[in-house]
Short mmCIF file of C-alpha atoms and ligand atoms in Angstrom, two decimals:
data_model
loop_
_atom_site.label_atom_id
_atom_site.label_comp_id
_atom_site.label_asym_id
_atom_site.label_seq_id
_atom_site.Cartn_x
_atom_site.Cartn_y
_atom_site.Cartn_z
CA UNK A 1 0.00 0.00 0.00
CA UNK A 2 1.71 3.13 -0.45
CA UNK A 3 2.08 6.21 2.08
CA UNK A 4 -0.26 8.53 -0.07
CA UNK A 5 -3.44 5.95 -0.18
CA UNK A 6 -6.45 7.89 1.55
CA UNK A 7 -4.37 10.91 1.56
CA UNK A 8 -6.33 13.68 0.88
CA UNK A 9 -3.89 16.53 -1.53
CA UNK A 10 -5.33 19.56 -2.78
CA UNK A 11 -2.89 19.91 -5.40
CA UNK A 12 -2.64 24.14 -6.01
CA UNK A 13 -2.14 25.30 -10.31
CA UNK A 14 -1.24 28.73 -10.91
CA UNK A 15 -0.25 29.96 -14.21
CA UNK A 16 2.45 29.06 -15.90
CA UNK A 17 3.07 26.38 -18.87
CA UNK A 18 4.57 23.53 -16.59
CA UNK A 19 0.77 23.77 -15.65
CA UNK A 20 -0.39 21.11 -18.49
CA UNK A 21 1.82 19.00 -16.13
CA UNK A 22 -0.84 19.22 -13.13
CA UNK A 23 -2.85 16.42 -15.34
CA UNK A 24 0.41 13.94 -15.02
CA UNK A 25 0.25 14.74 -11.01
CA UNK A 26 -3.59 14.33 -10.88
CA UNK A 27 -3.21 10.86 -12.25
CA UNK A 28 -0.07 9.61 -10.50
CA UNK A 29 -1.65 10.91 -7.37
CA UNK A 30 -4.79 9.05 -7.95
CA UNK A 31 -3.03 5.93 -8.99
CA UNK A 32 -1.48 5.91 -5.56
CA UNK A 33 -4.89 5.84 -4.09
CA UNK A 34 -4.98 9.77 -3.08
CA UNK A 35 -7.49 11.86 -3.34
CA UNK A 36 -7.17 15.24 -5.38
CA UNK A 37 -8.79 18.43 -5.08
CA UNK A 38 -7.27 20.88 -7.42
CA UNK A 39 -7.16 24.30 -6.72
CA UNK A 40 -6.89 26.59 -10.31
CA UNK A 41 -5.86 30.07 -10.27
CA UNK A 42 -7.68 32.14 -13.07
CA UNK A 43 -4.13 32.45 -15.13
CA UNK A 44 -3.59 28.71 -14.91
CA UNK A 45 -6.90 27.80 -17.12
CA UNK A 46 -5.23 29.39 -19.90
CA UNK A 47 -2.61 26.91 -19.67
CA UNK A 48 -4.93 23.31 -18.93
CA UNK A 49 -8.95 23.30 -19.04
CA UNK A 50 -10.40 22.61 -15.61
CA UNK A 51 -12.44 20.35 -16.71
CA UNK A 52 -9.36 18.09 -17.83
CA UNK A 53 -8.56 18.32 -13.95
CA UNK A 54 -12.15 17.62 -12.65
CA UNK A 55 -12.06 14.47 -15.11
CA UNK A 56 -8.82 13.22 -13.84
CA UNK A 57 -9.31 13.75 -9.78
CA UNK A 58 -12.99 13.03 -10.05
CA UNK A 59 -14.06 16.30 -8.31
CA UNK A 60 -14.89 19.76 -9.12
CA UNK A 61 -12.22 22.03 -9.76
CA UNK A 62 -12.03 24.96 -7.44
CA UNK A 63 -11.24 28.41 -8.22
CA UNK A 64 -13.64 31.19 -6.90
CA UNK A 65 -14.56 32.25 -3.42
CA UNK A 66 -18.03 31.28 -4.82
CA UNK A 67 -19.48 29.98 -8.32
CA UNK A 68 -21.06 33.42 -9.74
CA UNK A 69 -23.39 31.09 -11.74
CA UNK A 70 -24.57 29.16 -8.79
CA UNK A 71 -27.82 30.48 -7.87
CA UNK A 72 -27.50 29.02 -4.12
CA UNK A 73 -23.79 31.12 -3.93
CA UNK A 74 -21.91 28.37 -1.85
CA UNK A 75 -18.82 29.91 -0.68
CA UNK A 76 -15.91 28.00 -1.28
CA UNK A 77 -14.82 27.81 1.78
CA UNK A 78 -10.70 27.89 2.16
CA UNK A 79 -10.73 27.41 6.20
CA UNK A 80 -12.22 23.94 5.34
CA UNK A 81 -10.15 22.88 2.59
CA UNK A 82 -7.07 23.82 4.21
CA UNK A 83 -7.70 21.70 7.04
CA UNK A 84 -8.90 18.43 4.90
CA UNK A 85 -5.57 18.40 3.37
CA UNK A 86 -3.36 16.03 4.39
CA UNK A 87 -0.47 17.12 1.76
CA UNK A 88 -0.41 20.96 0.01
CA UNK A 89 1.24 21.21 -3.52
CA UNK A 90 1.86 24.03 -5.09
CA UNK A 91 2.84 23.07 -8.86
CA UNK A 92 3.99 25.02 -10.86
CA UNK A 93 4.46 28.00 -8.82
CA UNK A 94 4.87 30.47 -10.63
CA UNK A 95 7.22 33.82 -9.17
CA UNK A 96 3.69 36.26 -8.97
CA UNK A 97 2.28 33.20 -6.16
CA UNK A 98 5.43 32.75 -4.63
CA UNK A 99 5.61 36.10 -4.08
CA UNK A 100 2.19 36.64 -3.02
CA UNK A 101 2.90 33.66 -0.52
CA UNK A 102 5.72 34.88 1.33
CA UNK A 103 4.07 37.95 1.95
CA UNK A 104 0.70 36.70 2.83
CA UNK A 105 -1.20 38.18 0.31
CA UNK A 106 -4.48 35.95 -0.74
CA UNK A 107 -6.21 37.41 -3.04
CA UNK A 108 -7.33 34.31 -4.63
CA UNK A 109 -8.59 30.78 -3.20
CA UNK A 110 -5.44 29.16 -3.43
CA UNK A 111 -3.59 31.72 -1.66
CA UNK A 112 -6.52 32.14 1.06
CA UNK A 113 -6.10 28.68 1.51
CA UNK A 114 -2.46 28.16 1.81
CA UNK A 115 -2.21 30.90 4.52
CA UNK A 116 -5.22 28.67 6.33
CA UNK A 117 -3.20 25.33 5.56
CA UNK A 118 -1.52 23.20 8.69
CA UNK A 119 -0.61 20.56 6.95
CA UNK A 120 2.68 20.24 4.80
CA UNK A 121 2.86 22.72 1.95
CA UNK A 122 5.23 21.56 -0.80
CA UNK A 123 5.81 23.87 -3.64
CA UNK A 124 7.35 23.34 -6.94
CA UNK A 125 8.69 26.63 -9.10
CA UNK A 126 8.65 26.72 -12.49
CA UNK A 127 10.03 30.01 -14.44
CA UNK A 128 12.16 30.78 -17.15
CA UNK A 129 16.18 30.80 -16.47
CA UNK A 130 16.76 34.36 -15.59
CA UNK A 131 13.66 34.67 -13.75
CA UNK A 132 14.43 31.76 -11.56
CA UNK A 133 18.11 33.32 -10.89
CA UNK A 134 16.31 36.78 -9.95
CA UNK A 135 17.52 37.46 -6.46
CA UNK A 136 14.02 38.41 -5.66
CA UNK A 137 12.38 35.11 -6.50
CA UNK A 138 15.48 33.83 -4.62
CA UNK A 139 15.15 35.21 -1.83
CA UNK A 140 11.30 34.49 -2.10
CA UNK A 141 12.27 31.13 -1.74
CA UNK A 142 14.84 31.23 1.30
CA UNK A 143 11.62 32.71 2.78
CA UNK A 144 9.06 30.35 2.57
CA UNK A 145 11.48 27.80 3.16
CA UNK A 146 12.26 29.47 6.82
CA UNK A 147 8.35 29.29 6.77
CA UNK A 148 8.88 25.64 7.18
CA UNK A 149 7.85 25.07 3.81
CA UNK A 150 9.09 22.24 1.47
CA UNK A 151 11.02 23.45 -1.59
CA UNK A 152 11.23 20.93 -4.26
CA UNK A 153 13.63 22.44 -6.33
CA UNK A 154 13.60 23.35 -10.47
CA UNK A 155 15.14 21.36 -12.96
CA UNK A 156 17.48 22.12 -15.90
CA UNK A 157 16.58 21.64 -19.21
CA UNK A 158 14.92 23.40 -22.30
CA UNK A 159 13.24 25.91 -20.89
CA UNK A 160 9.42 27.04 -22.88
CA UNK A 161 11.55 30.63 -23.91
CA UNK A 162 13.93 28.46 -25.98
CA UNK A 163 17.02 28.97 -23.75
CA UNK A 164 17.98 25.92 -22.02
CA UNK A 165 19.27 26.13 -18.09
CA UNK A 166 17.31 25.55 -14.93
CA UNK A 167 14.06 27.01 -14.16
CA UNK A 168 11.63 23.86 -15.38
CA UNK A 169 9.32 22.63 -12.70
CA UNK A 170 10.87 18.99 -11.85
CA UNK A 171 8.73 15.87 -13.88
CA UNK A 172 5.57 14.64 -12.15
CA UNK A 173 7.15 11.26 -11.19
CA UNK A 174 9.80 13.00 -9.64
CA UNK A 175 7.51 15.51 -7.60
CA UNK A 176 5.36 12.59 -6.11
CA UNK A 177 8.62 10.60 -5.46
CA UNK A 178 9.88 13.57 -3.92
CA UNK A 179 6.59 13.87 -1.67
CA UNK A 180 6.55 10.03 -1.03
CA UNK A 181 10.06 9.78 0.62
CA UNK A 182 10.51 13.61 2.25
CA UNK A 183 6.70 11.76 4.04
CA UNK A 184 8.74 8.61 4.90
CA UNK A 185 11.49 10.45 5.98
CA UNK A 186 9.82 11.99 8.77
CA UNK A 187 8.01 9.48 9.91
CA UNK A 188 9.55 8.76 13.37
CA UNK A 189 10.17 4.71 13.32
CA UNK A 190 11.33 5.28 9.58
CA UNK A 191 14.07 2.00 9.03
CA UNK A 192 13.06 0.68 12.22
CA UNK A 193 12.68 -2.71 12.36
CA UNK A 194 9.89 -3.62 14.76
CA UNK A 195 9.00 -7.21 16.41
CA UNK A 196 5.84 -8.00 17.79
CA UNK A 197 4.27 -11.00 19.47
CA UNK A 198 1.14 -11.55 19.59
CA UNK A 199 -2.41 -13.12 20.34
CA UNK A 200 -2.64 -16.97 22.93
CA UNK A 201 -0.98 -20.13 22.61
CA UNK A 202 -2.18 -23.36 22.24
CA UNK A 203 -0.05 -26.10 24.10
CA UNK A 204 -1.64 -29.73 23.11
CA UNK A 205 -2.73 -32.51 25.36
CA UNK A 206 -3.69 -34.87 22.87
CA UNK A 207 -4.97 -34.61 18.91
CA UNK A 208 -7.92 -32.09 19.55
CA UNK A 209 -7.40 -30.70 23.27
CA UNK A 210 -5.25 -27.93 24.16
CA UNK A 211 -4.25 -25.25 27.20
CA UNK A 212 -4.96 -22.06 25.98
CA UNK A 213 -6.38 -18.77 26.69
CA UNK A 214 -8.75 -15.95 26.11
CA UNK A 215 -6.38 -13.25 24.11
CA UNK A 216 -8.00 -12.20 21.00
CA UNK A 217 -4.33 -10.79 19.84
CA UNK A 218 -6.17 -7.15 18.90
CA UNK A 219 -3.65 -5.34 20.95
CA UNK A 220 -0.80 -6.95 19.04
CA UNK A 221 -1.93 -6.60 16.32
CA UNK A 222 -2.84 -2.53 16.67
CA UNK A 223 0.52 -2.59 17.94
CA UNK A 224 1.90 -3.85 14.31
CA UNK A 225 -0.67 -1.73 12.56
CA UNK A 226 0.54 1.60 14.07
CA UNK A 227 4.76 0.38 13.91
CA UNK A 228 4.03 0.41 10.27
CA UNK A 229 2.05 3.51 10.02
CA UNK A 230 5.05 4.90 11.78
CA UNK A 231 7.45 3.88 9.16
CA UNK A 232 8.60 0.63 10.27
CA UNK A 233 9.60 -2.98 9.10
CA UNK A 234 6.88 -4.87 11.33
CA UNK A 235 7.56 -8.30 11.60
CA UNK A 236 4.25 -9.47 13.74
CA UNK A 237 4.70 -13.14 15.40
CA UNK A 238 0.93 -14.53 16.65
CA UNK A 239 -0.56 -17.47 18.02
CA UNK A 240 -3.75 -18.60 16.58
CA UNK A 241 -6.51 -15.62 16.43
CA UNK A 242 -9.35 -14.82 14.06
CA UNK A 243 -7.35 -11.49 12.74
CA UNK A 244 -6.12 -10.75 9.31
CA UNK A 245 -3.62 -7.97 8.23
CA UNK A 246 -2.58 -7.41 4.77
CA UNK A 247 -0.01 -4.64 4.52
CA UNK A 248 3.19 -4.51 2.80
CA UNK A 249 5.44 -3.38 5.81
CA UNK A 250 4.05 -6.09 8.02
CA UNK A 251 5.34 -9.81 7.83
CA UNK A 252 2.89 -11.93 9.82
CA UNK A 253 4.35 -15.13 10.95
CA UNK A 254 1.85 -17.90 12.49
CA UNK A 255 2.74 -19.97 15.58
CA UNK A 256 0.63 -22.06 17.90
CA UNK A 257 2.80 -23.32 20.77
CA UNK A 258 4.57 -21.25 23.09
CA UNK A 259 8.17 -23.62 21.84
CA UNK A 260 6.84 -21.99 18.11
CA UNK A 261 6.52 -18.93 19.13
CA UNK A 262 9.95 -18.57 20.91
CA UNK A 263 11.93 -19.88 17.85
CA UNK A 264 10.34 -17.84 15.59
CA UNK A 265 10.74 -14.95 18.57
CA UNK A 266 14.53 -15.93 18.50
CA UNK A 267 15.06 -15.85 14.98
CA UNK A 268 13.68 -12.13 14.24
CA UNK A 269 14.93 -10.70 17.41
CA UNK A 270 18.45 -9.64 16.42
CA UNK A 271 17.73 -8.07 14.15
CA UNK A 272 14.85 -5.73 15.68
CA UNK A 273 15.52 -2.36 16.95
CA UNK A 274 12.12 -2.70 19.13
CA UNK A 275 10.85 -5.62 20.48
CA UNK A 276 7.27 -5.75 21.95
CA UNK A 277 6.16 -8.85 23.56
CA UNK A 278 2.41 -8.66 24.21
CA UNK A 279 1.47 -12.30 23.45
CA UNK A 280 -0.18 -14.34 26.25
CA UNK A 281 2.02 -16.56 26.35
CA UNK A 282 1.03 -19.86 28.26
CA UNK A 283 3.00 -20.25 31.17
CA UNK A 284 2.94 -24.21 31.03
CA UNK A 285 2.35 -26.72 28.56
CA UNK A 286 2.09 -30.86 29.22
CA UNK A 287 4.91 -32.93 30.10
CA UNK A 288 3.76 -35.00 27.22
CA UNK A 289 1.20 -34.93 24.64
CA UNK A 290 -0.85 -37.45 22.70
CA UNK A 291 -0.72 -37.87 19.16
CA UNK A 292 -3.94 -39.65 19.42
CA UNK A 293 -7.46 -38.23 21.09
CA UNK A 294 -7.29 -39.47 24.41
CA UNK A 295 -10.47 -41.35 25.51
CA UNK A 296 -12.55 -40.34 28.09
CA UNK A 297 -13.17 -43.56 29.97
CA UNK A 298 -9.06 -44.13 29.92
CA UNK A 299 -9.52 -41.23 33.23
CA UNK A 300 -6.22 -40.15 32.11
CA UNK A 301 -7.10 -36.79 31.32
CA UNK A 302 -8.27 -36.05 35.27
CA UNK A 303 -4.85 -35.09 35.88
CA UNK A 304 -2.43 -33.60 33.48
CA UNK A 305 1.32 -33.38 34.45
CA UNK A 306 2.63 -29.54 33.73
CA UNK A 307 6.06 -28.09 32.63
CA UNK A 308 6.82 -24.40 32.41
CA UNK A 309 7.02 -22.75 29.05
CA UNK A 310 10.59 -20.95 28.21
CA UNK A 311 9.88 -17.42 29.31
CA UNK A 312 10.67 -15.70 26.15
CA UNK A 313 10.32 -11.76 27.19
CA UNK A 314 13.56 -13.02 29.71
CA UNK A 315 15.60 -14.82 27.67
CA UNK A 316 15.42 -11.63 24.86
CA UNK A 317 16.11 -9.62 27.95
CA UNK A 318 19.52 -11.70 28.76
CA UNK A 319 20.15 -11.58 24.96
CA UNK A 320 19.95 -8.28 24.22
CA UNK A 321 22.17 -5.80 22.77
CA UNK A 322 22.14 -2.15 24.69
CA UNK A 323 20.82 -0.71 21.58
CA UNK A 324 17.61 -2.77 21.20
CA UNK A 325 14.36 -1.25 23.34
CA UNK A 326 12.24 -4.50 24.90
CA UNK A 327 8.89 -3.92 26.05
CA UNK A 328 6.89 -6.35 27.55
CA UNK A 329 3.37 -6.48 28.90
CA UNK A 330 2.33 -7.25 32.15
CA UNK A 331 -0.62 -8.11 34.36
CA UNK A 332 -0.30 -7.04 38.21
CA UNK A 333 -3.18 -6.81 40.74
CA UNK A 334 -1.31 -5.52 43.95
CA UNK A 335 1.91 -3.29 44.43
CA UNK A 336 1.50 -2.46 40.19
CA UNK A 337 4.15 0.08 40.14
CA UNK A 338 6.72 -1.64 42.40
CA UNK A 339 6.51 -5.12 40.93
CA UNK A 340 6.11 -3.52 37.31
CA UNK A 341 9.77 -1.87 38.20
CA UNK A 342 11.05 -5.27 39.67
CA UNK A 343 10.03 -7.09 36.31
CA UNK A 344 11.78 -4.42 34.44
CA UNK A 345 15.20 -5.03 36.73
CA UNK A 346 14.67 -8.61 36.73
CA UNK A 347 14.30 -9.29 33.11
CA UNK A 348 16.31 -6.26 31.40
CA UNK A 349 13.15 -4.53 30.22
CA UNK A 350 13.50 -0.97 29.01
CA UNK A 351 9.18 -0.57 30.11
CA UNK A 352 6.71 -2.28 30.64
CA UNK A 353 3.06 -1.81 29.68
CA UNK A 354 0.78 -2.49 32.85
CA UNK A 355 -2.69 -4.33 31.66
CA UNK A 356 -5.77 -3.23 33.76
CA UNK A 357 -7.92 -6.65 35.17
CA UNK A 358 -10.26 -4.67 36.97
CA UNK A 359 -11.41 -1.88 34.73
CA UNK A 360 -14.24 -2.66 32.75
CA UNK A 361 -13.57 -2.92 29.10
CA UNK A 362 -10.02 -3.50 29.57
CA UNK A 363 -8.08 -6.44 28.78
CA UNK A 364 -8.77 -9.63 26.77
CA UNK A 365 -11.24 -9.66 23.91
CA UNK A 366 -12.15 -6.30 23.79
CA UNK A 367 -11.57 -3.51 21.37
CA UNK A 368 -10.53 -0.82 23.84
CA UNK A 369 -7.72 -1.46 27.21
CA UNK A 370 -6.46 0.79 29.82
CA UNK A 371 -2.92 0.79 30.70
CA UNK A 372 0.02 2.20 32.32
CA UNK A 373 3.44 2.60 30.75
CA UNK A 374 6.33 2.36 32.92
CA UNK A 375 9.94 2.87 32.07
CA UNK A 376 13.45 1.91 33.32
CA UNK A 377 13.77 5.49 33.96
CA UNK A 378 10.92 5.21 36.45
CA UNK A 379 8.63 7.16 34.37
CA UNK A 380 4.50 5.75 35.07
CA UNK A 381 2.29 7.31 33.22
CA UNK A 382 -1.34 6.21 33.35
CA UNK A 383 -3.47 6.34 30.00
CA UNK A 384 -7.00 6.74 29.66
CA UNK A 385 -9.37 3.43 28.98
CA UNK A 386 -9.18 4.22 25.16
CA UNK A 387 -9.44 1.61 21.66
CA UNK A 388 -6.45 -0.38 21.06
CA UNK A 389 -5.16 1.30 18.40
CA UNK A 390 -5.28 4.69 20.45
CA UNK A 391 -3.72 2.97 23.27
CA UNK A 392 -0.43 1.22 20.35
CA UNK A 393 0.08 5.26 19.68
CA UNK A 394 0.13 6.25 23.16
CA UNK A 395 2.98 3.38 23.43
CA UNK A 396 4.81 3.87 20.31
CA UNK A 397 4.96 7.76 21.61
CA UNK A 398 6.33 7.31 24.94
CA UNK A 399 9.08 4.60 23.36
CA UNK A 400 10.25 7.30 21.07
CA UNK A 401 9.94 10.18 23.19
CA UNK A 402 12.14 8.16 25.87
CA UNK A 403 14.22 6.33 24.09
CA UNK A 404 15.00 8.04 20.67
CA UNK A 405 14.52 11.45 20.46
CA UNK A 406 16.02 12.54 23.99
CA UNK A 407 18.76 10.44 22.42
N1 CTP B 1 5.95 -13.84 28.23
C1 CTP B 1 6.87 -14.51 27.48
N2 CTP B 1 7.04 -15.84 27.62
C2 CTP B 1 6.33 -16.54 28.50
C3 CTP B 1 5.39 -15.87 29.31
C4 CTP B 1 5.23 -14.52 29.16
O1 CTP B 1 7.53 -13.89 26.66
N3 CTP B 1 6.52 -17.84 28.60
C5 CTP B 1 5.82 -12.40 28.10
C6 CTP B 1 4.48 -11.89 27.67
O2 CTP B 1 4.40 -11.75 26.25
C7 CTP B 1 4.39 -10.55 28.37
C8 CTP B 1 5.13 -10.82 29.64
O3 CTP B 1 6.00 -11.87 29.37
O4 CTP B 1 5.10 -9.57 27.68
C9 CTP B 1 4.28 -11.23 30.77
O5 CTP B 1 5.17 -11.54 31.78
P1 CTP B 1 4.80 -12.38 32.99
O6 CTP B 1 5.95 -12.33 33.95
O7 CTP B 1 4.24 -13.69 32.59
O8 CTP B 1 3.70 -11.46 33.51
P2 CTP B 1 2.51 -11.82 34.29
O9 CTP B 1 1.47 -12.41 33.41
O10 CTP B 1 2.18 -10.55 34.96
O11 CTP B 1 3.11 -12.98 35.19
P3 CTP B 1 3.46 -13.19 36.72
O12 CTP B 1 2.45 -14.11 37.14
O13 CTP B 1 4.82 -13.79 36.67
O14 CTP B 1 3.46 -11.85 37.39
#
């Protein structure tokens, strides 16, 4: 899937002749699952027809404060459209918007609704050679750069004047590519390489019986969902559950047995720069199990002879490099905070994520959980009973706030 699906761009033409290009954006935009609005200025429709635009992005074209022919005058409004963008481009921008953008003038919809826009504003110049070079259009630049917007510079070539140099607004593919990695770029678990465990295990008795238990692996799961929406390599490592994930940055690996889920555990670990072990893992499994179904009349099964499982959040703990972050889950009735902190100490956590039994809607099977995060540091902090994915934010947040970008 790539970064721009569901994106909503308004993509901003103003009026120059890199403007037939807008049509090549519109599409490659769209074929990366994005939705377009396109803002025109009035000079730009002498360049490309807006209803070439409308065609291509599947919506109106916008260009007025409000359609003089529309008997109903519905105002255009630019407070709104500013803040349903996800992604601002300006392309091509010619020198009359840039300058009327780094001085805040907005005397047209596109500029009204760039100096309302909160979201990233990329812009793209196009001009003639000398033009470009003019220390005003320059400086115009430096400006709305220091604005904190996102130059994506000309390119060099034969220019519409005849003279050949730089000044061309860079080629569609090369825009969005520009767009698609300056997004990944900042995304804050970019070339991180996340591990996740997740879901119950199963540990067989005999063909069809098995120890198990009630984890529905959602909070995993949101956990792997959010890793990749961050920017990361997700590899996601779950017992059996009824949940599905398709997305390119995630590798799901199945396990049943607790012995499964370690050696797959083991095998992804080193090379994970987060580890977060929120599987339930069983605790014990049979000293033996039966290949066959075991009879009921037999009155074997009316005792079962346990073993303990490997604890795998420990044995990553004793294995782990100083640069790896392991986070582990963990579910305490009395003395939370204390016992949270001993687990941490014990098994060479860097936090651990306290699971709520008592509050109502927390916990196994449900959609939402209430938890506390607690650090090495000694940092607690106590979240809100919120939905699973909300909560995987609040975690991913405090992991990078604490452990990467103090760093
Ligand atoms: N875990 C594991 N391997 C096991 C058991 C648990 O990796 N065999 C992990 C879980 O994925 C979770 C954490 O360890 O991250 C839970 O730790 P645990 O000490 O079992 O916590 P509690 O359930 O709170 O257990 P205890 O009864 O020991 O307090």
């Amino acid at each position: 899937m790539s970064i721009l699906s569901g994106k909503n761009i308004l993509l901003g033409v103003t009026g120059g002749i890199a403007a037939y290009k807008s049509t090549y954006l519109v599409r490659l935009f769209k074929k990366q699952g994005a939705n377009v609005q396109v803002l025109m200025t009035s000079s730009s429709k002498d360049f490309v027809t807006p209803l070439t635009l409308s065609t291509l992005s599947n919506k109106p074209v916008l260009s007025e404060f409000f359609d003089k022919n529309d008997k109903n005058k519905l105002w255009n409004n630019h407070v709104e459209l500013a803040l349903w963008a996800d992604v601002f481009l300006i392309a091509p921008a010619t020198s009359n918007t840039l300058s009327k953008m780094a001085s805040a003038r907005a005397d047209n919809l596109l500029l009204a609704t760039y100096l309302s826009s909160k979201c990233p504003v990329y812009f793209a110049p196009a001009m003639d050679l000398d033009m470009h070079k003019n220390l005003a259009n320059q400086e115009n630049i430096k400006k709305l750069i220091s604005h904190g917007k996102i130059h994506i510079p000309v390119g060099s070539g034969f220019l519409a004047s005849g003279l050949e140099g730089e000044g061309r607004m860079k080629e569609p593919e090369e825009i969005v590519d520009f767009i698609i990695n300056n997004i990944k770029e900042e995304l804050k678990l970019n070339n991180k390489k996340i591990l996740i465990t997740a879901g119950p295990t199963y540990e067989p008795i005999d063909a069809v019986r098995f120890i198990g238990n009630f984890s529905s692996g959602k909070m995993g799961f949101s956990l792997a969902k959010t890793a990749a929406s961050l920017g990361a390599e997700v590899t996601l490592i779950t017992g059996p559950t009824s949940l599905n994930l398709i997305d390119k940055n995630i590798s799901v690996v199945n396990v049943v047995t607790a012995d499964e889920m370690f050696l797959e555990t083991k095998k992804y670990f080193k090379f994970s720069d987060i580890s977060i072990l929120s599987a339930a893992v069983s605790d014990f499994k049979p000293k033996s199990r039966s290949i066959k179904k075991i009879k009921k009349h037999n009155n074997s099964l009316l005792s079962i002879d346990l073993i303990q499982n490997i604890d795998i959040l420990k044995y990553l703990g004793e294995n782990k490099t100083e640069k790896q972050i392991l986070v582990g889950f963990a579910l305490e009735t009395d003395n939370e905070t204390q016992n949270a902190l001993i687990k941490i100490k014990n098994k060479n956590l860097d936090a651990i994520v306290l699971n709520s039994l008592n509050d109502k809607g927390a916990g196994f099977g449900h959609d939402t959980n209430k938890v506390t995060f607690i650090n090495k540091n000694g940092l607690v902090k106590k979240f809100d009973l919120k939905s699973k994915i909300d909560v995987s934010i609040d975690i991913f947040n405090e992991l990078i706030d604490g452990f990467y970008e103090k760093n």
